[in-house]
Amino acid sequence: MGRLTVIVLGSAAGGGFPQWNCRCPVCRLAWEGDARVRPRTQASLAVSADGRRWVLLNASPDLRAQLAATPPLQPQGAVRGSPIEAVVLTGAEVDQIAGLLHLRERQPFTIYGTTATLGIIGENPIFRVLAPDVVERHVVALEQPFSVAGIEVELFAALGKVPLYLEQGNPQTMEESGTNVGVELQAGGTRLAFVPGAAAVTPALRTRLERADVVLFDGTLFTDDEMIRNGSGSKTGRRMGHMPIDGADGSLAALADLSARRLYVHINNTNPILIDGSPERRRIEAAGFKVAEDGMEITL
């Protein structure tokens, strides 16, 4: 079993950056071609232990473009084939599963997810284009390790909520369930933790992150009321199931003393950490964090 290689396919939250219909202060810089910001696609990772077999963590709506930009994930050798062996899902939000539809050309691979996530996919007939005689679906229990492509994988609970399109009334945004999970991967004695959505850092989550060598964590919003203040939305981050970066109860404080390499991922288009040199970017960098970028490669 080799060491883990990670490619950040996409680093933005749902909608990407800049968002197609947004002229918030950060998106405006992107539309105007400001060199301090770079476009980003929606969050997904590719992980390999040998450089030949790859596992995707989530399948964003931008997956087709992400594969075109990533040579190791492109077909090689035979007329038909792919080095992608599996997709591991952390939930069933649109920006986590819509990219599965790009993988519908009768190519064998396996989808792993919780009972809740695979149940949501199973109830939507559009995903029948992933022929069941070719694409396997494996239900995974939380905290039960499994192996794929030479990597040990484990799903674990993260506080969050059901997908937006399944909300009814006032949904619970601080619950642990199979609809929002993190992923821990291990190979060659190194560990990666991927948590694209977390409403809070619980003691159990903190303990898990302490043993990781690299942590890619929810960086959706810098402040909880960010979207309300800039007029781009009516919800706080916590209402959307995402803890803010800033504040006494934000992720910057909660994860400040981790020894792991720490990167923010799933970054909303309104978040000023997307701007090189911004005060917010300088703050997280001073605390030892980095901002994930599309195409970034991490070797553990």
PDB file of C-alpha atoms in Angstrom:
ATOM      1  CA  MET A   1       0.000   0.000   0.000  1.00  0.00           C
ATOM      2  CA  GLY A   2       1.545   3.317  -1.085  1.00  0.00           C
ATOM      3  CA  ARG A   3       1.202   6.778   0.348  1.00  0.00           C
ATOM      4  CA  LEU A   4      -1.833   8.879  -0.416  1.00  0.00           C
ATOM      5  CA  THR A   5      -1.867  11.330  -3.298  1.00  0.00           C
ATOM      6  CA  VAL A   6      -4.715  13.835  -3.292  1.00  0.00           C
ATOM      7  CA  ILE A   7      -5.829  16.055  -6.162  1.00  0.00           C
ATOM      8  CA  VAL A   8      -8.275  18.854  -5.368  1.00  0.00           C
ATOM      9  CA  LEU A   9     -10.679  18.667  -8.299  1.00  0.00           C
ATOM     10  CA  GLY A  10     -12.855  21.467  -7.000  1.00  0.00           C
ATOM     11  CA  SER A  11     -12.677  23.694  -3.934  1.00  0.00           C
ATOM     12  CA  ALA A  12     -15.800  25.891  -4.049  1.00  0.00           C
ATOM     13  CA  ALA A  13     -19.166  25.449  -2.391  1.00  0.00           C
ATOM     14  CA  GLY A  14     -22.371  24.819  -4.334  1.00  0.00           C
ATOM     15  CA  GLY A  15     -22.615  27.063  -7.385  1.00  0.00           C
ATOM     16  CA  GLY A  16     -18.847  27.410  -7.808  1.00  0.00           C
ATOM     17  CA  PHE A  17     -16.874  30.639  -7.957  1.00  0.00           C
ATOM     18  CA  PRO A  18     -17.825  33.029  -9.354  1.00  0.00           C
ATOM     19  CA  GLN A  19     -21.442  31.970  -9.023  1.00  0.00           C
ATOM     20  CA  TRP A  20     -23.229  32.360 -12.342  1.00  0.00           C
ATOM     21  CA  ASN A  21     -25.790  34.900 -11.103  1.00  0.00           C
ATOM     22  CA  CYS A  22     -23.839  36.734  -8.412  1.00  0.00           C
ATOM     23  CA  ARG A  23     -22.105  40.093  -8.184  1.00  0.00           C
ATOM     24  CA  CYS A  24     -21.288  40.050  -4.498  1.00  0.00           C
ATOM     25  CA  PRO A  25     -18.031  41.884  -3.685  1.00  0.00           C
ATOM     26  CA  VAL A  26     -15.938  38.718  -4.159  1.00  0.00           C
ATOM     27  CA  CYS A  27     -17.655  37.491  -7.324  1.00  0.00           C
ATOM     28  CA  ARG A  28     -17.403  40.973  -8.784  1.00  0.00           C
ATOM     29  CA  LEU A  29     -13.612  40.728  -8.629  1.00  0.00           C
ATOM     30  CA  ALA A  30     -13.727  37.473 -10.588  1.00  0.00           C
ATOM     31  CA  TRP A  31     -16.077  38.846 -13.259  1.00  0.00           C
ATOM     32  CA  GLU A  32     -13.755  41.826 -13.667  1.00  0.00           C
ATOM     33  CA  GLY A  33     -10.676  39.627 -14.073  1.00  0.00           C
ATOM     34  CA  ASP A  34      -8.926  40.678 -10.871  1.00  0.00           C
ATOM     35  CA  ALA A  35      -5.715  38.650 -10.515  1.00  0.00           C
ATOM     36  CA  ARG A  36      -6.220  38.304  -6.759  1.00  0.00           C
ATOM     37  CA  VAL A  37      -8.991  35.743  -7.261  1.00  0.00           C
ATOM     38  CA  ARG A  38      -9.132  32.530  -9.278  1.00  0.00           C
ATOM     39  CA  PRO A  39     -12.237  30.681 -10.484  1.00  0.00           C
ATOM     40  CA  ARG A  40     -13.088  27.478  -8.644  1.00  0.00           C
ATOM     41  CA  THR A  41     -15.365  24.555  -9.402  1.00  0.00           C
ATOM     42  CA  GLN A  42     -17.524  22.747  -6.859  1.00  0.00           C
ATOM     43  CA  ALA A  43     -15.827  20.686  -4.171  1.00  0.00           C
ATOM     44  CA  SER A  44     -14.505  17.211  -4.901  1.00  0.00           C
ATOM     45  CA  LEU A  45     -11.254  15.307  -4.335  1.00  0.00           C
ATOM     46  CA  ALA A  46      -9.497  12.485  -6.163  1.00  0.00           C
ATOM     47  CA  VAL A  47      -7.348  10.178  -4.045  1.00  0.00           C
ATOM     48  CA  SER A  48      -4.939   7.370  -4.960  1.00  0.00           C
ATOM     49  CA  ALA A  49      -2.488   5.108  -3.145  1.00  0.00           C
ATOM     50  CA  ASP A  50      -0.630   3.967  -6.279  1.00  0.00           C
ATOM     51  CA  GLY A  51      -1.180   6.652  -8.933  1.00  0.00           C
ATOM     52  CA  ARG A  52      -3.141   4.208 -11.099  1.00  0.00           C
ATOM     53  CA  ARG A  53      -6.424   3.568  -9.310  1.00  0.00           C
ATOM     54  CA  TRP A  54      -8.396   6.575  -8.152  1.00  0.00           C
ATOM     55  CA  VAL A  55     -11.240   7.200  -5.727  1.00  0.00           C
ATOM     56  CA  LEU A  56     -13.409  10.312  -5.975  1.00  0.00           C
ATOM     57  CA  LEU A  57     -14.747  11.961  -2.842  1.00  0.00           C
ATOM     58  CA  ASN A  58     -18.083  13.346  -4.035  1.00  0.00           C
ATOM     59  CA  ALA A  59     -19.076  13.920  -7.649  1.00  0.00           C
ATOM     60  CA  SER A  60     -19.794  17.583  -8.258  1.00  0.00           C
ATOM     61  CA  PRO A  61     -21.858  18.993 -11.147  1.00  0.00           C
ATOM     62  CA  ASP A  62     -18.518  20.205 -12.564  1.00  0.00           C
ATOM     63  CA  LEU A  63     -17.049  16.702 -12.768  1.00  0.00           C
ATOM     64  CA  ARG A  64     -16.820  16.572 -16.571  1.00  0.00           C
ATOM     65  CA  ALA A  65     -14.656  19.711 -16.658  1.00  0.00           C
ATOM     66  CA  GLN A  66     -12.654  18.524 -13.659  1.00  0.00           C
ATOM     67  CA  LEU A  67     -11.774  15.242 -15.384  1.00  0.00           C
ATOM     68  CA  ALA A  68     -10.781  17.110 -18.552  1.00  0.00           C
ATOM     69  CA  ALA A  69      -8.369  19.200 -16.467  1.00  0.00           C
ATOM     70  CA  THR A  70      -6.825  16.209 -14.639  1.00  0.00           C
ATOM     71  CA  PRO A  71      -4.740  13.848 -16.836  1.00  0.00           C
ATOM     72  CA  PRO A  72      -4.377  11.045 -14.217  1.00  0.00           C
ATOM     73  CA  LEU A  73      -8.171  10.583 -14.266  1.00  0.00           C
ATOM     74  CA  GLN A  74      -8.512  10.400 -18.030  1.00  0.00           C
ATOM     75  CA  PRO A  75      -8.964   7.113 -20.004  1.00  0.00           C
ATOM     76  CA  GLN A  76      -5.773   5.305 -20.887  1.00  0.00           C
ATOM     77  CA  GLY A  77      -4.945   2.218 -22.924  1.00  0.00           C
ATOM     78  CA  ALA A  78      -8.101   0.455 -24.024  1.00  0.00           C
ATOM     79  CA  VAL A  79     -10.805   1.993 -26.212  1.00  0.00           C
ATOM     80  CA  ARG A  80     -13.073   2.261 -23.177  1.00  0.00           C
ATOM     81  CA  GLY A  81     -11.886   2.466 -19.602  1.00  0.00           C
ATOM     82  CA  SER A  82     -11.228   4.727 -16.644  1.00  0.00           C
ATOM     83  CA  PRO A  83      -8.818   4.768 -13.695  1.00  0.00           C
ATOM     84  CA  ILE A  84     -11.727   5.812 -11.451  1.00  0.00           C
ATOM     85  CA  GLU A  85     -12.651   2.785  -9.349  1.00  0.00           C
ATOM     86  CA  ALA A  86     -15.058   4.322  -6.875  1.00  0.00           C
ATOM     87  CA  VAL A  87     -16.951   7.377  -5.690  1.00  0.00           C
ATOM     88  CA  VAL A  88     -17.354   7.897  -1.940  1.00  0.00           C
ATOM     89  CA  LEU A  89     -20.184  10.265  -1.022  1.00  0.00           C
ATOM     90  CA  THR A  90     -20.389  12.487   2.059  1.00  0.00           C
ATOM     91  CA  GLY A  91     -24.049  13.282   1.426  1.00  0.00           C
ATOM     92  CA  ALA A  92     -26.680  13.782  -1.243  1.00  0.00           C
ATOM     93  CA  GLU A  93     -26.638  17.530  -1.831  1.00  0.00           C
ATOM     94  CA  VAL A  94     -26.767  18.501  -5.514  1.00  0.00           C
ATOM     95  CA  ASP A  95     -23.123  19.575  -5.439  1.00  0.00           C
ATOM     96  CA  GLN A  96     -22.139  16.157  -4.061  1.00  0.00           C
ATOM     97  CA  ILE A  97     -24.019  13.787  -6.387  1.00  0.00           C
ATOM     98  CA  ALA A  98     -25.001  15.524  -9.643  1.00  0.00           C
ATOM     99  CA  GLY A  99     -21.654  14.644 -11.224  1.00  0.00           C
ATOM    100  CA  LEU A 100     -22.538  10.962 -11.070  1.00  0.00           C
ATOM    101  CA  LEU A 101     -24.601  11.582 -14.192  1.00  0.00           C
ATOM    102  CA  HIS A 102     -21.370  12.301 -16.092  1.00  0.00           C
ATOM    103  CA  LEU A 103     -20.249   8.721 -15.326  1.00  0.00           C
ATOM    104  CA  ARG A 104     -23.194   7.005 -17.015  1.00  0.00           C
ATOM    105  CA  GLU A 105     -21.536   5.442 -20.122  1.00  0.00           C
ATOM    106  CA  ARG A 106     -21.641   1.855 -18.806  1.00  0.00           C
ATOM    107  CA  GLN A 107     -18.282   2.175 -17.088  1.00  0.00           C
ATOM    108  CA  PRO A 108     -17.817  -0.122 -14.069  1.00  0.00           C
ATOM    109  CA  PHE A 109     -17.185   1.604 -10.759  1.00  0.00           C
ATOM    110  CA  THR A 110     -18.614   1.473  -7.247  1.00  0.00           C
ATOM    111  CA  ILE A 111     -20.541   4.086  -5.303  1.00  0.00           C
ATOM    112  CA  TYR A 112     -20.120   4.040  -1.525  1.00  0.00           C
ATOM    113  CA  GLY A 113     -22.388   5.932   0.846  1.00  0.00           C
ATOM    114  CA  THR A 114     -24.545   5.684   3.917  1.00  0.00           C
ATOM    115  CA  THR A 115     -28.001   4.127   3.913  1.00  0.00           C
ATOM    116  CA  ALA A 116     -29.500   7.627   3.929  1.00  0.00           C
ATOM    117  CA  THR A 117     -27.412   8.915   1.013  1.00  0.00           C
ATOM    118  CA  LEU A 118     -27.853   5.882  -1.217  1.00  0.00           C
ATOM    119  CA  GLY A 119     -31.526   5.796  -0.321  1.00  0.00           C
ATOM    120  CA  ILE A 120     -31.975   9.346  -1.631  1.00  0.00           C
ATOM    121  CA  ILE A 121     -30.182   8.418  -4.856  1.00  0.00           C
ATOM    122  CA  GLY A 122     -32.215   5.248  -5.168  1.00  0.00           C
ATOM    123  CA  GLU A 123     -35.481   7.171  -4.914  1.00  0.00           C
ATOM    124  CA  ASN A 124     -34.566   9.476  -7.797  1.00  0.00           C
ATOM    125  CA  PRO A 125     -35.145   7.704 -11.136  1.00  0.00           C
ATOM    126  CA  ILE A 126     -32.648   9.881 -13.012  1.00  0.00           C
ATOM    127  CA  PHE A 127     -29.814   7.907 -11.388  1.00  0.00           C
ATOM    128  CA  ARG A 128     -31.032   4.744 -13.114  1.00  0.00           C
ATOM    129  CA  VAL A 129     -28.797   5.844 -16.000  1.00  0.00           C
ATOM    130  CA  LEU A 130     -26.030   4.333 -13.853  1.00  0.00           C
ATOM    131  CA  ALA A 131     -26.904   0.799 -14.895  1.00  0.00           C
ATOM    132  CA  PRO A 132     -27.087  -1.446 -11.797  1.00  0.00           C
ATOM    133  CA  ASP A 133     -25.503  -4.351 -13.680  1.00  0.00           C
ATOM    134  CA  VAL A 134     -22.399  -2.176 -14.184  1.00  0.00           C
ATOM    135  CA  VAL A 135     -22.286   0.372 -11.364  1.00  0.00           C
ATOM    136  CA  GLU A 136     -22.421  -1.181  -7.899  1.00  0.00           C
ATOM    137  CA  ARG A 137     -23.787   0.632  -4.861  1.00  0.00           C
ATOM    138  CA  HIS A 138     -22.415  -0.307  -1.458  1.00  0.00           C
ATOM    139  CA  VAL A 139     -24.056   0.843   1.763  1.00  0.00           C
ATOM    140  CA  VAL A 140     -21.444   1.792   4.351  1.00  0.00           C
ATOM    141  CA  ALA A 141     -22.012   1.953   8.099  1.00  0.00           C
ATOM    142  CA  LEU A 142     -20.453   4.811  10.023  1.00  0.00           C
ATOM    143  CA  GLU A 143     -17.118   4.056  11.698  1.00  0.00           C
ATOM    144  CA  GLN A 144     -16.811   0.737   9.855  1.00  0.00           C
ATOM    145  CA  PRO A 145     -13.614   0.787   7.729  1.00  0.00           C
ATOM    146  CA  PHE A 146     -13.627  -0.664   4.223  1.00  0.00           C
ATOM    147  CA  SER A 147     -10.955  -0.965   1.570  1.00  0.00           C
ATOM    148  CA  VAL A 148     -11.034   0.350  -1.991  1.00  0.00           C
ATOM    149  CA  ALA A 149      -8.157   0.728  -4.463  1.00  0.00           C
ATOM    150  CA  GLY A 150      -5.634   0.016  -1.719  1.00  0.00           C
ATOM    151  CA  ILE A 151      -7.010   2.704   0.581  1.00  0.00           C
ATOM    152  CA  GLU A 152      -8.694   2.150   3.928  1.00  0.00           C
ATOM    153  CA  VAL A 153     -11.782   4.367   4.084  1.00  0.00           C
ATOM    154  CA  GLU A 154     -14.052   5.199   6.990  1.00  0.00           C
ATOM    155  CA  LEU A 155     -17.141   7.413   7.095  1.00  0.00           C
ATOM    156  CA  PHE A 156     -17.924   9.275  10.310  1.00  0.00           C
ATOM    157  CA  ALA A 157     -20.707  11.535  11.519  1.00  0.00           C
ATOM    158  CA  ALA A 158     -20.499  15.318  11.220  1.00  0.00           C
ATOM    159  CA  LEU A 159     -23.133  17.693  12.532  1.00  0.00           C
ATOM    160  CA  GLY A 160     -25.296  18.998   9.706  1.00  0.00           C
ATOM    161  CA  LYS A 161     -28.674  18.639   8.041  1.00  0.00           C
ATOM    162  CA  VAL A 162     -30.582  16.977   5.229  1.00  0.00           C
ATOM    163  CA  PRO A 163     -30.044  18.184   1.639  1.00  0.00           C
ATOM    164  CA  LEU A 164     -31.663  21.533   0.842  1.00  0.00           C
ATOM    165  CA  TYR A 165     -34.187  20.024  -1.588  1.00  0.00           C
ATOM    166  CA  LEU A 166     -35.467  17.688   1.163  1.00  0.00           C
ATOM    167  CA  GLU A 167     -35.975  20.368   3.801  1.00  0.00           C
ATOM    168  CA  GLN A 168     -39.438  20.649   5.306  1.00  0.00           C
ATOM    169  CA  GLY A 169     -40.376  23.406   7.716  1.00  0.00           C
ATOM    170  CA  ASN A 170     -37.515  24.249  10.063  1.00  0.00           C
ATOM    171  CA  PRO A 171     -35.001  21.438   9.633  1.00  0.00           C
ATOM    172  CA  GLN A 172     -32.622  20.301  12.338  1.00  0.00           C
ATOM    173  CA  THR A 173     -29.226  21.762  11.449  1.00  0.00           C
ATOM    174  CA  MET A 174     -27.191  20.302  14.313  1.00  0.00           C
ATOM    175  CA  GLU A 175     -27.839  16.585  14.094  1.00  0.00           C
ATOM    176  CA  GLU A 176     -25.602  13.608  13.479  1.00  0.00           C
ATOM    177  CA  SER A 177     -27.069  11.357  10.819  1.00  0.00           C
ATOM    178  CA  GLY A 178     -26.099   9.559   7.674  1.00  0.00           C
ATOM    179  CA  THR A 179     -27.112  12.534   5.533  1.00  0.00           C
ATOM    180  CA  ASN A 180     -23.916  14.486   6.324  1.00  0.00           C
ATOM    181  CA  VAL A 181     -20.637  12.717   7.005  1.00  0.00           C
ATOM    182  CA  GLY A 182     -16.893  13.129   6.823  1.00  0.00           C
ATOM    183  CA  VAL A 183     -14.357  10.737   5.322  1.00  0.00           C
ATOM    184  CA  GLU A 184     -11.097   9.455   6.749  1.00  0.00           C
ATOM    185  CA  LEU A 185      -8.647   7.743   4.391  1.00  0.00           C
ATOM    186  CA  GLN A 186      -5.512   5.861   5.317  1.00  0.00           C
ATOM    187  CA  ALA A 187      -2.638   4.408   3.284  1.00  0.00           C
ATOM    188  CA  GLY A 188       1.065   3.954   3.904  1.00  0.00           C
ATOM    189  CA  GLY A 189       0.685   5.001   7.521  1.00  0.00           C
ATOM    190  CA  THR A 190      -0.760   8.432   6.666  1.00  0.00           C
ATOM    191  CA  ARG A 191      -4.276   9.759   7.207  1.00  0.00           C
ATOM    192  CA  LEU A 192      -6.444  12.304   5.430  1.00  0.00           C
ATOM    193  CA  ALA A 193      -9.693  13.728   6.808  1.00  0.00           C
ATOM    194  CA  PHE A 194     -12.202  15.383   4.459  1.00  0.00           C
ATOM    195  CA  VAL A 195     -15.074  17.265   6.113  1.00  0.00           C
ATOM    196  CA  PRO A 196     -16.771  19.530   3.537  1.00  0.00           C
ATOM    197  CA  GLY A 197     -19.735  20.247   5.793  1.00  0.00           C
ATOM    198  CA  ALA A 198     -19.811  20.642   9.572  1.00  0.00           C
ATOM    199  CA  ALA A 199     -22.132  22.707  11.750  1.00  0.00           C
ATOM    200  CA  ALA A 200     -19.765  22.402  14.739  1.00  0.00           C
ATOM    201  CA  VAL A 201     -16.632  20.610  15.906  1.00  0.00           C
ATOM    202  CA  THR A 202     -17.751  18.028  18.445  1.00  0.00           C
ATOM    203  CA  PRO A 203     -15.317  16.328  20.834  1.00  0.00           C
ATOM    204  CA  ALA A 204     -15.530  13.154  18.732  1.00  0.00           C
ATOM    205  CA  LEU A 205     -14.770  15.028  15.528  1.00  0.00           C
ATOM    206  CA  ARG A 206     -11.915  16.871  17.209  1.00  0.00           C
ATOM    207  CA  THR A 207     -10.388  13.564  18.353  1.00  0.00           C
ATOM    208  CA  ARG A 208     -10.589  12.150  14.834  1.00  0.00           C
ATOM    209  CA  LEU A 209      -9.000  15.213  13.254  1.00  0.00           C
ATOM    210  CA  GLU A 210      -6.153  15.130  15.784  1.00  0.00           C
ATOM    211  CA  ARG A 211      -4.886  11.861  14.318  1.00  0.00           C
ATOM    212  CA  ALA A 212      -4.916  13.071  10.704  1.00  0.00           C
ATOM    213  CA  ASP A 213      -1.856  14.228   8.769  1.00  0.00           C
ATOM    214  CA  VAL A 214      -3.948  16.434   6.458  1.00  0.00           C
ATOM    215  CA  VAL A 215      -7.376  17.936   7.143  1.00  0.00           C
ATOM    216  CA  LEU A 216      -9.569  19.507   4.455  1.00  0.00           C
ATOM    217  CA  PHE A 217     -12.333  21.239   6.357  1.00  0.00           C
ATOM    218  CA  ASP A 218     -15.545  23.160   5.724  1.00  0.00           C
ATOM    219  CA  GLY A 219     -14.628  26.740   4.782  1.00  0.00           C
ATOM    220  CA  THR A 220     -18.034  27.765   3.450  1.00  0.00           C
ATOM    221  CA  LEU A 221     -18.383  31.179   5.111  1.00  0.00           C
ATOM    222  CA  PHE A 222     -15.953  33.436   6.947  1.00  0.00           C
ATOM    223  CA  THR A 223     -18.657  34.951   9.154  1.00  0.00           C
ATOM    224  CA  ASP A 224     -22.006  33.412  10.022  1.00  0.00           C
ATOM    225  CA  ASP A 225     -24.087  36.313   8.632  1.00  0.00           C
ATOM    226  CA  GLU A 226     -21.866  36.938   5.588  1.00  0.00           C
ATOM    227  CA  MET A 227     -24.521  36.346   2.949  1.00  0.00           C
ATOM    228  CA  ILE A 228     -27.107  38.435   4.782  1.00  0.00           C
ATOM    229  CA  ARG A 229     -24.730  41.397   5.162  1.00  0.00           C
ATOM    230  CA  ASN A 230     -23.717  41.492   1.491  1.00  0.00           C
ATOM    231  CA  GLY A 231     -27.262  40.989   0.239  1.00  0.00           C
ATOM    232  CA  SER A 232     -26.660  37.668  -1.529  1.00  0.00           C
ATOM    233  CA  GLY A 233     -28.826  35.497   0.711  1.00  0.00           C
ATOM    234  CA  SER A 234     -31.173  35.363   3.688  1.00  0.00           C
ATOM    235  CA  LYS A 235     -29.661  32.490   5.691  1.00  0.00           C
ATOM    236  CA  THR A 236     -26.825  32.286   8.149  1.00  0.00           C
ATOM    237  CA  GLY A 237     -24.109  29.702   7.695  1.00  0.00           C
ATOM    238  CA  ARG A 238     -25.332  27.713  10.673  1.00  0.00           C
ATOM    239  CA  ARG A 239     -28.854  27.650   9.212  1.00  0.00           C
ATOM    240  CA  MET A 240     -27.269  26.010   6.155  1.00  0.00           C
ATOM    241  CA  GLY A 241     -25.416  23.498   8.341  1.00  0.00           C
ATOM    242  CA  HIS A 242     -21.983  25.157   8.081  1.00  0.00           C
ATOM    243  CA  MET A 243     -20.044  26.646  10.987  1.00  0.00           C
ATOM    244  CA  PRO A 244     -18.275  29.910  10.164  1.00  0.00           C
ATOM    245  CA  ILE A 245     -14.512  30.286  10.116  1.00  0.00           C
ATOM    246  CA  ASP A 246     -14.432  33.396  12.315  1.00  0.00           C
ATOM    247  CA  GLY A 247     -15.565  33.884  15.899  1.00  0.00           C
ATOM    248  CA  ALA A 248     -14.966  32.285  19.267  1.00  0.00           C
ATOM    249  CA  ASP A 249     -17.036  29.282  18.176  1.00  0.00           C
ATOM    250  CA  GLY A 250     -15.750  29.208  14.596  1.00  0.00           C
ATOM    251  CA  SER A 251     -13.544  26.612  12.954  1.00  0.00           C
ATOM    252  CA  LEU A 252     -10.396  28.761  13.028  1.00  0.00           C
ATOM    253  CA  ALA A 253     -10.466  28.750  16.823  1.00  0.00           C
ATOM    254  CA  ALA A 254     -11.672  25.158  17.118  1.00  0.00           C
ATOM    255  CA  LEU A 255      -8.863  23.756  14.953  1.00  0.00           C
ATOM    256  CA  ALA A 256      -6.117  26.277  15.690  1.00  0.00           C
ATOM    257  CA  ASP A 257      -3.803  23.896  17.532  1.00  0.00           C
ATOM    258  CA  LEU A 258      -4.099  20.833  15.292  1.00  0.00           C
ATOM    259  CA  SER A 259      -0.714  19.536  14.157  1.00  0.00           C
ATOM    260  CA  ALA A 260      -2.090  18.422  10.772  1.00  0.00           C
ATOM    261  CA  ARG A 261      -1.737  20.368   7.561  1.00  0.00           C
ATOM    262  CA  ARG A 262      -5.045  22.227   7.413  1.00  0.00           C
ATOM    263  CA  LEU A 263      -6.843  23.503   4.324  1.00  0.00           C
ATOM    264  CA  TYR A 264     -10.222  25.099   3.876  1.00  0.00           C
ATOM    265  CA  VAL A 265     -12.388  23.619   1.124  1.00  0.00           C
ATOM    266  CA  HIS A 266     -16.038  23.997   0.030  1.00  0.00           C
ATOM    267  CA  ILE A 267     -15.597  27.789   0.024  1.00  0.00           C
ATOM    268  CA  ASN A 268     -18.639  29.894  -0.783  1.00  0.00           C
ATOM    269  CA  ASN A 269     -18.405  32.530  -3.509  1.00  0.00           C
ATOM    270  CA  THR A 270     -18.994  35.270  -0.894  1.00  0.00           C
ATOM    271  CA  ASN A 271     -16.049  34.262   1.316  1.00  0.00           C
ATOM    272  CA  PRO A 272     -13.218  36.858   1.336  1.00  0.00           C
ATOM    273  CA  ILE A 273     -10.557  34.190   1.964  1.00  0.00           C
ATOM    274  CA  LEU A 274     -10.825  33.643  -1.806  1.00  0.00           C
ATOM    275  CA  ILE A 275      -8.996  36.968  -2.266  1.00  0.00           C
ATOM    276  CA  ASP A 276      -5.211  36.770  -2.182  1.00  0.00           C
ATOM    277  CA  GLY A 277      -3.880  39.201   0.396  1.00  0.00           C
ATOM    278  CA  SER A 278      -7.244  40.015   1.992  1.00  0.00           C
ATOM    279  CA  PRO A 279      -7.251  40.548   5.780  1.00  0.00           C
ATOM    280  CA  GLU A 280      -9.307  37.367   6.142  1.00  0.00           C
ATOM    281  CA  ARG A 281      -6.818  35.370   4.054  1.00  0.00           C
ATOM    282  CA  ARG A 282      -3.921  36.737   6.091  1.00  0.00           C
ATOM    283  CA  ARG A 283      -5.678  35.747   9.309  1.00  0.00           C
ATOM    284  CA  ILE A 284      -6.147  32.120   8.366  1.00  0.00           C
ATOM    285  CA  GLU A 285      -2.642  31.860   6.946  1.00  0.00           C
ATOM    286  CA  ALA A 286      -1.193  33.278  10.161  1.00  0.00           C
ATOM    287  CA  ALA A 287      -3.043  30.501  12.000  1.00  0.00           C
ATOM    288  CA  GLY A 288      -1.472  27.846   9.773  1.00  0.00           C
ATOM    289  CA  PHE A 289      -4.361  27.250   7.359  1.00  0.00           C
ATOM    290  CA  LYS A 290      -4.287  27.287   3.575  1.00  0.00           C
ATOM    291  CA  VAL A 291      -7.045  27.760   1.021  1.00  0.00           C
ATOM    292  CA  ALA A 292      -7.557  24.774  -1.274  1.00  0.00           C
ATOM    293  CA  GLU A 293      -7.383  25.506  -5.001  1.00  0.00           C
ATOM    294  CA  ASP A 294      -8.578  23.531  -8.006  1.00  0.00           C
ATOM    295  CA  GLY A 295      -5.756  21.381  -9.342  1.00  0.00           C
ATOM    296  CA  MET A 296      -3.787  21.440  -6.092  1.00  0.00           C
ATOM    297  CA  GLU A 297      -1.912  18.178  -5.457  1.00  0.00           C
ATOM    298  CA  ILE A 298      -1.158  16.990  -1.928  1.00  0.00           C
ATOM    299  CA  THR A 299       1.183  14.086  -1.224  1.00  0.00           C
ATOM    300  CA  LEU A 300       1.086  12.618   2.260  1.00  0.00           C
TER     301      LEU A 300
END
